Amino acid sequence: DGAAAAAVKAATSAALSRERPLDASVYTLFAIAGAAGCTLTHSVLVPIDVVKTRKQTDPATYGDLSLLSGAQRVFKDEGLPGLFLGLG
């Protein structure tokens, strides 16, 4: 229907015209938020991936261990850097 399409077009163009322009400070905040999110995500997922990989590549040592037990074993044997292998 032509009237409905015109109404939708009017509503969407009005909404777009009210949006404030984005400047460099807003994009800087977007970048900081993205970096913080990635840091949090990788600091949680990399140790899980290390333990998973150990379970797959060294089943004699890590095969029967749970995720938590495997993480404790890596920490005991190699310290905290062992859990973050491959991060950088």
Coordinates of N, CA and C in Angstrom, one line a residue:
D1 N 0.9 -1.2 0.0 CA 0.0 0.0 0.0 C 0.9 1.2 0.0
G2 N 0.6 2.2 -0.9 CA 1.4 3.4 -1.0 C 1.4 4.3 0.2
A3 N 0.2 4.4 0.9 CA 0.1 5.2 2.1 C 0.9 4.7 3.2
A4 N 0.9 3.4 3.4 CA 1.7 2.7 4.4 C 3.2 3.0 4.2
A5 N 3.6 2.8 3.0 CA 5.0 3.0 2.6 C 5.5 4.4 2.9
A6 N 4.6 5.4 2.6 CA 4.9 6.8 2.8 C 5.0 7.1 4.3
A7 N 4.1 6.5 5.1 CA 4.1 6.7 6.5 C 5.4 6.1 7.1
V8 N 5.8 4.9 6.7 CA 7.1 4.3 7.2 C 8.3 5.2 6.8
K9 N 8.3 5.6 5.6 CA 9.4 6.5 5.1 C 9.5 7.8 5.9
A10 N 8.3 8.4 6.2 CA 8.3 9.6 7.0 C 8.8 9.4 8.4
A11 N 8.4 8.2 9.0 CA 8.8 7.9 10.4 C 10.2 7.6 10.5
T12 N 10.8 6.9 9.5 CA 12.2 6.5 9.6 C 13.1 7.7 9.3
S13 N 12.7 8.5 8.4 CA 13.6 9.6 8.0 C 13.6 10.7 9.2
A14 N 12.4 10.8 9.9 CA 12.4 11.7 11.1 C 13.3 11.1 12.2
A15 N 13.3 9.8 12.4 CA 14.1 9.2 13.4 C 15.6 9.4 13.1
L16 N 15.9 9.3 11.8 CA 17.3 9.4 11.4 C 17.8 10.9 11.5
S17 N 16.9 11.8 11.2 CA 17.3 13.2 11.3 C 17.5 13.7 12.7
R18 N 16.9 12.9 13.7 CA 17.1 13.3 15.1 C 18.3 12.8 15.8
E19 N 18.9 11.8 15.1 CA 20.2 11.2 15.7 C 21.3 12.2 15.7
R20 N 22.0 12.3 16.8 CA 23.1 13.3 16.8 C 24.3 12.8 16.1
P21 N 25.1 13.7 15.5 CA 26.2 13.3 14.8 C 27.3 12.7 15.7
L22 N 28.1 11.8 15.2 CA 29.1 11.1 16.0 C 30.4 11.8 15.7
D23 N 31.2 12.1 16.8 CA 32.5 12.7 16.6 C 33.6 11.8 17.1
A24 N 34.8 12.3 17.1 CA 35.9 11.4 17.4 C 35.9 10.9 18.8
S25 N 35.3 11.6 19.8 CA 35.3 11.2 21.1 C 34.3 10.0 21.3
V26 N 33.3 9.9 20.5 CA 32.3 8.8 20.6 C 33.0 7.6 20.0
Y27 N 33.7 7.7 18.9 CA 34.4 6.6 18.3 C 35.5 6.1 19.2
T28 N 36.2 7.0 19.9 CA 37.2 6.6 20.9 C 36.6 5.7 22.0
L29 N 35.4 6.1 22.5 CA 34.7 5.3 23.5 C 34.3 4.0 22.9
F30 N 33.9 3.9 21.7 CA 33.5 2.7 21.0 C 34.8 1.8 21.0
A31 N 35.9 2.3 20.7 CA 37.2 1.5 20.6 C 37.6 1.0 22.0
I32 N 37.4 1.9 23.0 CA 37.8 1.5 24.4 C 36.8 0.4 24.8
A33 N 35.6 0.5 24.6 CA 34.6 -0.5 24.9 C 34.9 -1.9 24.2
G34 N 35.3 -1.8 23.0 CA 35.6 -3.0 22.2 C 36.9 -3.7 22.8
A35 N 37.9 -2.9 23.1 CA 39.1 -3.4 23.7 C 38.9 -4.0 25.0
A36 N 38.0 -3.4 25.8 CA 37.7 -4.0 27.2 C 37.0 -5.3 27.0
G37 N 36.0 -5.3 26.1 CA 35.3 -6.5 25.9 C 36.1 -7.7 25.4
C38 N 37.0 -7.4 24.5 CA 38.0 -8.4 24.0 C 38.9 -8.9 25.1
T39 N 39.4 -8.0 25.9 CA 40.3 -8.4 27.0 C 39.6 -9.3 27.9
L40 N 38.4 -9.0 28.3 CA 37.7 -9.8 29.2 C 37.4 -11.2 28.6
T41 N 36.9 -11.2 27.4 CA 36.6 -12.5 26.7 C 37.9 -13.3 26.6
H42 N 39.0 -12.8 26.1 CA 40.2 -13.6 25.9 C 40.8 -14.1 27.2
S43 N 40.7 -13.2 28.3 CA 41.2 -13.7 29.6 C 40.4 -14.8 30.2
V44 N 39.2 -15.0 29.8 CA 38.4 -16.2 30.2 C 38.6 -17.4 29.3
L45 N 38.6 -17.1 28.0 CA 38.5 -18.2 27.0 C 39.9 -18.8 26.7
V46 N 41.0 -18.1 26.8 CA 42.3 -18.7 26.5 C 42.7 -19.8 27.5
P47 N 42.5 -19.6 28.8 CA 42.8 -20.7 29.7 C 41.9 -22.0 29.4
I48 N 40.7 -21.8 29.1 CA 39.8 -22.9 28.7 C 40.3 -23.6 27.5
D49 N 40.8 -22.8 26.5 CA 41.3 -23.4 25.3 C 42.6 -24.1 25.5
V50 N 43.4 -23.6 26.4 CA 44.7 -24.3 26.7 C 44.4 -25.6 27.4
V51 N 43.5 -25.7 28.3 CA 43.2 -27.0 28.9 C 42.6 -27.9 27.9
K52 N 41.7 -27.5 27.1 CA 41.1 -28.3 26.1 C 42.1 -28.9 25.1
T53 N 43.1 -28.1 24.7 CA 44.1 -28.5 23.8 C 45.0 -29.5 24.5
R54 N 45.3 -29.3 25.8 CA 46.1 -30.3 26.6 C 45.4 -31.6 26.7
K55 N 44.1 -31.6 26.9 CA 43.3 -32.8 27.0 C 43.4 -33.6 25.7
Q56 N 43.4 -32.9 24.5 CA 43.4 -33.5 23.2 C 44.8 -34.0 22.8
T57 N 45.8 -33.2 23.2 CA 47.2 -33.6 22.8 C 48.0 -34.4 23.8
D58 N 47.6 -34.4 25.0 CA 48.2 -35.2 26.1 C 47.2 -35.9 26.9
P59 N 46.5 -36.9 26.3 CA 45.4 -37.5 27.1 C 45.9 -38.4 28.3
A60 N 47.2 -38.8 28.2 CA 47.7 -39.6 29.3 C 47.8 -38.7 30.6
T61 N 48.1 -37.5 30.5 CA 48.2 -36.6 31.6 C 46.9 -35.8 31.9
Y62 N 46.2 -35.4 30.9 CA 45.1 -34.5 31.1 C 43.8 -35.1 30.8
G63 N 43.8 -36.3 30.1 CA 42.5 -36.8 29.6 C 41.4 -37.1 30.5
D64 N 41.7 -37.5 31.8 CA 40.7 -37.8 32.7 C 40.3 -36.6 33.7
L65 N 41.0 -35.5 33.5 CA 40.8 -34.4 34.4 C 39.6 -33.5 33.9
S66 N 38.9 -32.9 34.8 CA 37.9 -32.0 34.4 C 38.5 -30.7 34.0
L67 N 37.7 -29.8 33.5 CA 38.3 -28.5 33.1 C 39.0 -27.8 34.2
L68 N 38.3 -27.7 35.4 CA 38.9 -27.1 36.5 C 40.2 -27.8 37.0
S69 N 40.1 -29.1 37.1 CA 41.3 -29.9 37.5 C 42.5 -29.7 36.5
G70 N 42.1 -29.7 35.2 CA 43.1 -29.5 34.2 C 43.8 -28.1 34.3
A71 N 43.0 -27.1 34.6 CA 43.5 -25.8 34.8 C 44.4 -25.7 36.0
Q72 N 44.0 -26.4 37.1 CA 44.8 -26.4 38.3 C 46.2 -27.2 38.0
R73 N 46.1 -28.2 37.2 CA 47.3 -28.9 36.9 C 48.3 -28.1 36.1
V74 N 47.8 -27.4 35.1 CA 48.6 -26.5 34.3 C 49.2 -25.4 35.2
F75 N 48.4 -24.8 36.0 CA 48.9 -23.8 36.9 C 50.0 -24.3 37.9
K76 N 49.8 -25.5 38.4 CA 50.8 -26.1 39.3 C 52.1 -26.4 38.6
D77 N 52.0 -26.9 37.3 CA 53.2 -27.3 36.6 C 53.9 -26.1 35.9
E78 N 53.1 -25.1 35.5 CA 53.7 -24.1 34.7 C 53.4 -22.7 35.2
G79 N 52.6 -22.5 36.2 CA 52.3 -21.2 36.7 C 51.2 -20.5 35.8
L80 N 50.9 -19.3 36.2 CA 49.9 -18.5 35.4 C 50.2 -18.3 34.0
P81 N 51.5 -18.1 33.6 CA 51.8 -18.0 32.1 C 51.4 -19.2 31.3
G82 N 51.4 -20.4 32.0 CA 51.0 -21.6 31.3 C 49.6 -21.6 30.8
L83 N 48.7 -21.0 31.6 CA 47.3 -20.9 31.3 C 47.0 -19.9 30.1
F84 N 48.0 -19.0 29.9 CA 47.7 -18.0 28.9 C 48.7 -18.2 27.6
L85 N 49.1 -19.4 27.4 CA 49.9 -19.7 26.2 C 49.1 -19.3 25.0
G86 N 49.8 -18.7 24.1 CA 49.1 -18.3 22.8 C 48.3 -17.0 22.9
L87 N 48.3 -16.4 24.0 CA 47.5 -15.1 24.1 C 48.1 -14.0 23.3
G88 N 49.4 -13.9 23.3 CA 50.0 -12.8 22.6 C 50.7 -13.2 21.4

